[in-house]
Coordinates of C-alpha atoms in Angstrom, one line a residue:
Chain A
M1 CA -23.3 7.0 -6.9
S2 CA -24.4 3.5 -7.9
P3 CA -21.5 1.3 -8.9
R4 CA -21.6 0.9 -13.1
F5 CA -19.0 -2.2 -13.2
K6 CA -18.9 -5.5 -10.7
P7 CA -16.2 -7.9 -10.1
G8 CA -15.5 -9.4 -13.5
D9 CA -16.4 -6.8 -15.5
A10 CA -13.9 -6.0 -18.6
V11 CA -12.8 -2.3 -18.0
T12 CA -10.4 -0.3 -19.9
V13 CA -8.6 2.8 -18.1
R14 CA -9.1 6.5 -19.5
R15 CA -5.8 7.7 -22.0
A16 CA -6.1 11.1 -20.5
Y17 CA -3.3 13.5 -19.2
P18 CA -5.6 15.9 -17.6
P19 CA -3.7 18.5 -15.1
G20 CA -3.9 18.3 -11.4
H21 CA -3.5 15.7 -8.3
L22 CA -4.6 12.2 -9.9
R23 CA -4.3 8.8 -8.4
T24 CA -4.5 6.8 -11.8
P25 CA -0.7 6.2 -12.5
H26 CA 0.4 7.0 -16.1
F27 CA 2.0 3.9 -16.5
I28 CA -1.9 2.2 -16.5
R29 CA -3.5 4.7 -18.7
G30 CA -5.2 2.8 -21.9
K31 CA -4.7 -0.7 -20.1
A32 CA -7.1 -3.2 -20.0
G33 CA -8.4 -5.1 -16.8
M34 CA -11.1 -6.6 -15.1
V35 CA -12.6 -5.2 -12.0
E36 CA -11.3 -6.8 -9.1
R37 CA -13.7 -5.9 -5.9
L38 CA -15.9 -2.8 -5.8
C39 CA -14.2 -0.7 -2.8
G40 CA -17.0 1.2 -1.7
N41 CA -17.7 5.1 -2.2
F42 CA -15.2 7.5 -1.9
P43 CA -14.6 11.4 -2.2
N44 CA -13.4 12.8 -5.3
P45 CA -9.2 12.9 -4.5
E46 CA -9.2 15.3 -7.6
E47 CA -11.4 17.7 -5.6
L48 CA -10.2 17.4 -2.3
A49 CA -6.7 18.2 -3.2
Y50 CA -7.7 21.9 -3.9
G51 CA -9.8 21.9 -0.6
R52 CA -12.7 20.8 -1.7
N53 CA -15.1 18.6 0.2
G54 CA -14.7 15.9 -3.3
L55 CA -19.0 15.2 -3.5
P56 CA -20.0 13.1 -4.5
A57 CA -18.3 10.2 -3.6
L58 CA -17.1 7.9 -6.5
P59 CA -17.2 4.1 -6.2
L60 CA -13.3 3.1 -6.5
Y61 CA -12.5 -0.4 -7.6
R62 CA -9.5 -2.3 -7.4
V63 CA -8.3 -3.7 -10.7
R64 CA -6.4 -6.3 -12.1
F65 CA -4.4 -6.2 -15.2
V66 CA -2.3 -8.9 -17.0
Q67 CA 1.5 -8.2 -16.3
R68 CA 2.6 -9.0 -19.6
Q69 CA -0.6 -6.8 -21.3
V70 CA 0.9 -3.7 -19.2
W71 CA 4.7 -4.2 -19.7
P72 CA 5.0 -5.8 -23.6
D73 CA 8.5 -7.2 -22.0
Y74 CA 7.9 -8.1 -18.9
A75 CA 10.1 -10.7 -17.8
G76 CA 7.4 -13.0 -15.2
A77 CA 4.9 -15.5 -15.4
P78 CA 1.9 -15.0 -18.0
G79 CA -0.4 -15.2 -14.9
D80 CA 1.8 -12.6 -12.7
T81 CA -0.9 -9.5 -12.3
V82 CA -0.5 -6.0 -11.0
D83 CA -4.0 -5.0 -9.3
I84 CA -4.7 -1.3 -8.8
E85 CA -7.5 0.7 -7.1
I86 CA -8.8 3.2 -9.6
Y87 CA -12.3 5.7 -9.8
E88 CA -15.0 5.3 -11.6
H89 CA -14.6 8.2 -14.1
W90 CA -11.3 6.8 -15.3
L91 CA -13.3 3.2 -15.9
E92 CA -14.3 3.0 -19.3
P93 CA -16.1 -0.5 -20.4
A94 CA -13.6 -3.0 -22.6
A95 CA -14.0 -2.5 -26.3
G96 CA -16.4 -4.3 -27.9
E97 CA -18.6 -4.5 -24.9
T98 CA -20.6 -1.2 -25.9
S99 CA -21.0 0.4 -29.5
H100 CA -21.0 4.2 -28.5
A101 CA -17.8 5.7 -30.6
Chain B
M1 CA 33.2 3.7 8.1
H2 CA 35.1 6.8 10.4
D3 CA 38.4 5.4 12.0
D4 CA 38.2 7.4 14.8
H5 CA 34.8 6.3 16.0
P6 CA 34.7 3.1 17.9
H7 CA 31.6 2.2 16.4
S8 CA 30.1 1.9 13.1
H9 CA 27.5 4.2 11.9
D10 CA 26.3 6.2 8.8
H11 CA 27.4 9.9 9.4
R12 CA 24.3 11.9 7.5
P13 CA 24.8 15.0 6.8
D14 CA 23.4 17.7 8.8
Q15 CA 20.2 19.4 7.5
D16 CA 21.7 22.9 7.2
R17 CA 19.5 23.6 3.7
P18 CA 17.0 26.4 3.9
L19 CA 13.5 24.8 4.8
S20 CA 11.3 23.7 1.7
D21 CA 7.6 24.8 1.0
H22 CA 6.0 22.1 2.4
Q23 CA 7.9 22.0 5.5
L24 CA 7.3 26.1 6.3
M25 CA 3.4 25.2 5.4
E26 CA 3.6 22.7 8.0
I27 CA 5.0 25.1 10.4
A28 CA 2.5 27.8 9.4
V29 CA -0.4 26.0 10.1
R30 CA 0.2 23.7 13.3
E31 CA 1.2 27.6 14.6
L32 CA -2.3 28.8 13.4
L33 CA -4.1 25.5 14.8
I34 CA -2.1 26.3 18.8
E35 CA -2.4 29.6 18.1
K36 CA -6.5 29.6 17.5
R37 CA -6.4 26.8 20.0
I38 CA -7.7 24.1 18.0
L39 CA -5.1 22.0 19.1
T40 CA -2.2 22.3 21.5
A41 CA 1.4 21.7 21.0
D42 CA 0.8 18.9 23.8
D43 CA -2.1 16.9 21.3
V44 CA 0.3 17.7 18.2
R45 CA 3.4 16.0 20.1
R46 CA 1.1 13.2 21.6
A47 CA -0.1 12.2 18.1
V48 CA 4.1 12.0 16.9
E49 CA 4.5 9.8 19.6
A50 CA 1.6 7.0 19.4
M51 CA 2.6 7.1 15.6
D52 CA 6.3 6.9 16.3
A53 CA 4.7 3.6 18.9
R54 CA 2.9 1.8 16.3
S55 CA 5.0 -1.0 15.1
P56 CA 4.8 -3.9 13.0
A57 CA 4.5 -6.3 16.2
L58 CA 0.5 -5.6 15.7
G59 CA 0.2 -6.5 12.2
A60 CA 2.3 -9.5 13.0
Q61 CA -0.4 -10.2 16.2
V62 CA -2.8 -10.1 13.1
V63 CA -1.1 -12.6 10.9
A64 CA -0.5 -15.4 14.0
R65 CA -3.8 -14.9 14.9
A66 CA -5.0 -15.9 11.7
W67 CA -2.8 -18.7 11.2
T68 CA -4.4 -20.6 14.7
D69 CA -7.6 -18.8 14.1
P70 CA -9.6 -20.4 10.5
A71 CA -12.8 -18.3 11.1
F72 CA -11.2 -15.2 12.1
K73 CA -8.8 -15.5 8.8
A74 CA -12.3 -15.9 7.2
R75 CA -13.1 -12.6 8.1
L76 CA -9.7 -10.6 8.2
L77 CA -10.3 -11.5 4.1
A78 CA -13.3 -10.6 4.0
N79 CA -13.0 -6.9 6.3
G80 CA -9.2 -6.1 7.5
T81 CA -10.3 -2.7 9.0
A82 CA -13.2 -5.0 11.3
A83 CA -10.8 -8.2 12.1
C84 CA -8.0 -6.0 13.0
E85 CA -10.2 -4.2 15.3
E86 CA -12.1 -7.6 17.5
L87 CA -8.1 -7.6 18.2
G88 CA -8.2 -4.4 19.5
I89 CA -6.5 -2.5 17.2
A90 CA -7.2 1.3 16.9
M91 CA -7.1 1.3 13.1
G92 CA -9.1 5.0 12.5
P93 CA -10.5 6.1 9.0
T94 CA -7.7 3.3 7.6
K95 CA -9.7 0.8 5.0
L96 CA -7.4 -2.6 5.2
V97 CA -7.4 -5.1 2.1
V98 CA -5.3 -8.6 3.3
V99 CA -4.2 -10.2 1.0
E100 CA -3.3 -14.2 1.2
S101 CA -0.1 -15.8 0.2
T102 CA -0.5 -19.8 -0.7
P103 CA 1.6 -22.2 -2.1
E104 CA 1.1 -20.7 -6.1
V105 CA 0.5 -17.3 -5.3
H106 CA 2.8 -14.3 -4.1
N107 CA 1.7 -11.3 -2.8
L108 CA 3.7 -7.6 -2.8
I109 CA 2.4 -4.5 -1.8
V110 CA 3.7 -1.2 -3.5
C111 CA 2.6 2.6 -3.7
T112 CA 3.7 4.0 -7.0
L113 CA 2.5 7.2 -6.5
C114 CA 3.6 8.1 -3.0
S115 CA 4.2 5.9 0.0
C116 CA 0.8 4.9 1.1
Y117 CA 1.5 2.3 3.8
P118 CA -0.2 0.1 6.9
R119 CA 1.1 2.7 9.7
M120 CA -1.8 1.6 12.1
L121 CA -0.4 -2.2 12.0
L122 CA 3.0 -1.6 10.6
G123 CA 4.6 1.5 11.9
L124 CA 6.4 4.2 9.5
P125 CA 7.4 2.8 6.7
P126 CA 11.3 1.8 5.6
D127 CA 13.1 4.2 3.4
W128 CA 13.4 1.9 1.2
Y129 CA 9.6 1.6 0.2
K130 CA 9.5 5.3 0.1
S131 CA 12.5 5.4 -2.6
R132 CA 11.8 5.8 -6.3
A133 CA 13.4 3.0 -7.2
Y134 CA 11.2 0.6 -5.0
R135 CA 8.6 2.4 -5.9
A136 CA 8.6 2.2 -9.9
R137 CA 10.5 -1.5 -10.0
A138 CA 8.1 -3.4 -8.2
V139 CA 5.3 -2.9 -10.5
R140 CA 7.5 -3.4 -13.6
E141 CA 10.2 -5.9 -12.4
P142 CA 8.4 -7.5 -9.2
R143 CA 10.6 -11.1 -9.1
A144 CA 14.1 -9.1 -9.8
V145 CA 13.2 -7.2 -6.9
L146 CA 12.2 -9.5 -4.3
S147 CA 15.3 -11.3 -5.8
E148 CA 17.4 -8.8 -4.1
F149 CA 15.5 -9.1 -1.3
G150 CA 16.6 -12.9 -0.8
T151 CA 13.5 -13.9 -2.3
E152 CA 13.7 -16.6 -5.1
L153 CA 10.1 -17.2 -6.6
A154 CA 10.0 -20.7 -8.7
D155 CA 8.1 -19.8 -12.0
D156 CA 5.3 -21.6 -11.2
V157 CA 4.6 -19.3 -8.5
T158 CA 1.9 -16.3 -9.4
V159 CA 3.1 -12.9 -8.5
R160 CA 0.8 -10.3 -7.6
V161 CA 1.5 -6.8 -7.0
H162 CA -1.4 -4.4 -5.2
D163 CA -0.6 -0.9 -6.1
S164 CA -1.6 1.3 -2.9
T165 CA -3.1 3.9 -5.3
A166 CA -5.7 5.8 -3.3
D167 CA -8.2 4.7 -0.4
M168 CA -7.4 1.3 0.3
R169 CA -4.5 0.4 2.9
Y170 CA -2.3 -3.1 2.4
L171 CA -1.2 -6.4 4.6
V172 CA 0.4 -9.3 3.1
L173 CA -1.3 -12.3 4.9
P174 CA 1.8 -14.8 4.1
L175 CA 2.5 -18.0 4.4
R176 CA 2.8 -20.3 7.7
P177 CA 6.4 -21.7 7.4
P178 CA 6.3 -25.3 7.4
G179 CA 7.1 -27.4 10.6
T180 CA 5.6 -25.0 12.9
D181 CA 3.0 -27.0 14.0
G182 CA 1.3 -26.7 17.5
W183 CA 3.7 -23.1 18.1
S184 CA 1.7 -21.1 20.2
E185 CA 0.5 -17.8 18.1
E186 CA 2.5 -15.6 20.6
R187 CA 5.7 -18.0 18.9
L188 CA 4.5 -18.2 15.3
A189 CA 4.2 -13.7 15.9
G190 CA 7.6 -14.1 16.1
L191 CA 8.2 -15.3 12.7
V192 CA 6.5 -12.8 11.1
T193 CA 8.9 -9.5 10.4
R194 CA 7.4 -6.1 8.7
D195 CA 8.9 -7.4 5.5
S196 CA 7.1 -10.7 5.5
M197 CA 4.1 -8.4 5.7
V198 CA 5.3 -6.2 2.4
G199 CA 5.7 -9.1 0.6
V200 CA 9.4 -8.8 -0.1
S201 CA 10.4 -11.9 2.0
V202 CA 8.7 -14.4 3.3
P203 CA 8.5 -15.9 7.0
Q204 CA 11.2 -18.2 8.0
A205 CA 10.6 -21.1 11.1
A206 CA 14.3 -22.0 11.0

């Protein structure tokens, strides 16, 4: 799969709670961040966990989030960040970038 | 402390509980692989021995080289896996991302979902790295966690936490301590601890 996003793109993590083996932490669902880098394509762990081959491989990104936007009462500096690896199917363009509703 | 012992150490209780489902599954799969002659018991033992033999000394060697060789450092930051392989370190399938700490930025590694860790470079993770407390708090209040490890950062230093949730593994390239000009790579490597490569501490020359 060719990647949908590139470094610097504003993205939002889907706010979804499907059952199964997921590698998208709960605390980051629904949060907006910026693509830090594309890590390459990797088999889907949500499929691998159940003995399937996880293909086609999905683009995996490192997404950077501003801590104060992740935790409203975050006590550290305004520039503090958390970078998280997220597979492409969990990401959407940040609100305002597209008009599909 | 136990008064009837001439030495002090924690006494762990014997593990007399029944095996967990996962332990039973591991034994069943291992015995099947051996029975079907896909692996031998000695292959399994060798793999465990090889993993136990890995230690943070490998990571320290990488850091010391990066501190003394700017071209290597550039390659390490661009492709951590390939740069470690240059030094003869077998990386297997590990995809390594190296994050550089500077006077302005401090990096901290965690795996909030489980305990992903750059074992090829640091060996087995310490117990605290796998604890729920570290995994939850390193993202939620990293400065408080750092402080508990004795690492106090100025407010104008940015803290970047890296959550190792998927296929990458992370190594912190710590800031080279002042007062180490002219030190050999070997002497520098002696300053680089496991904790400094996870980011809960910083190397010190004193």
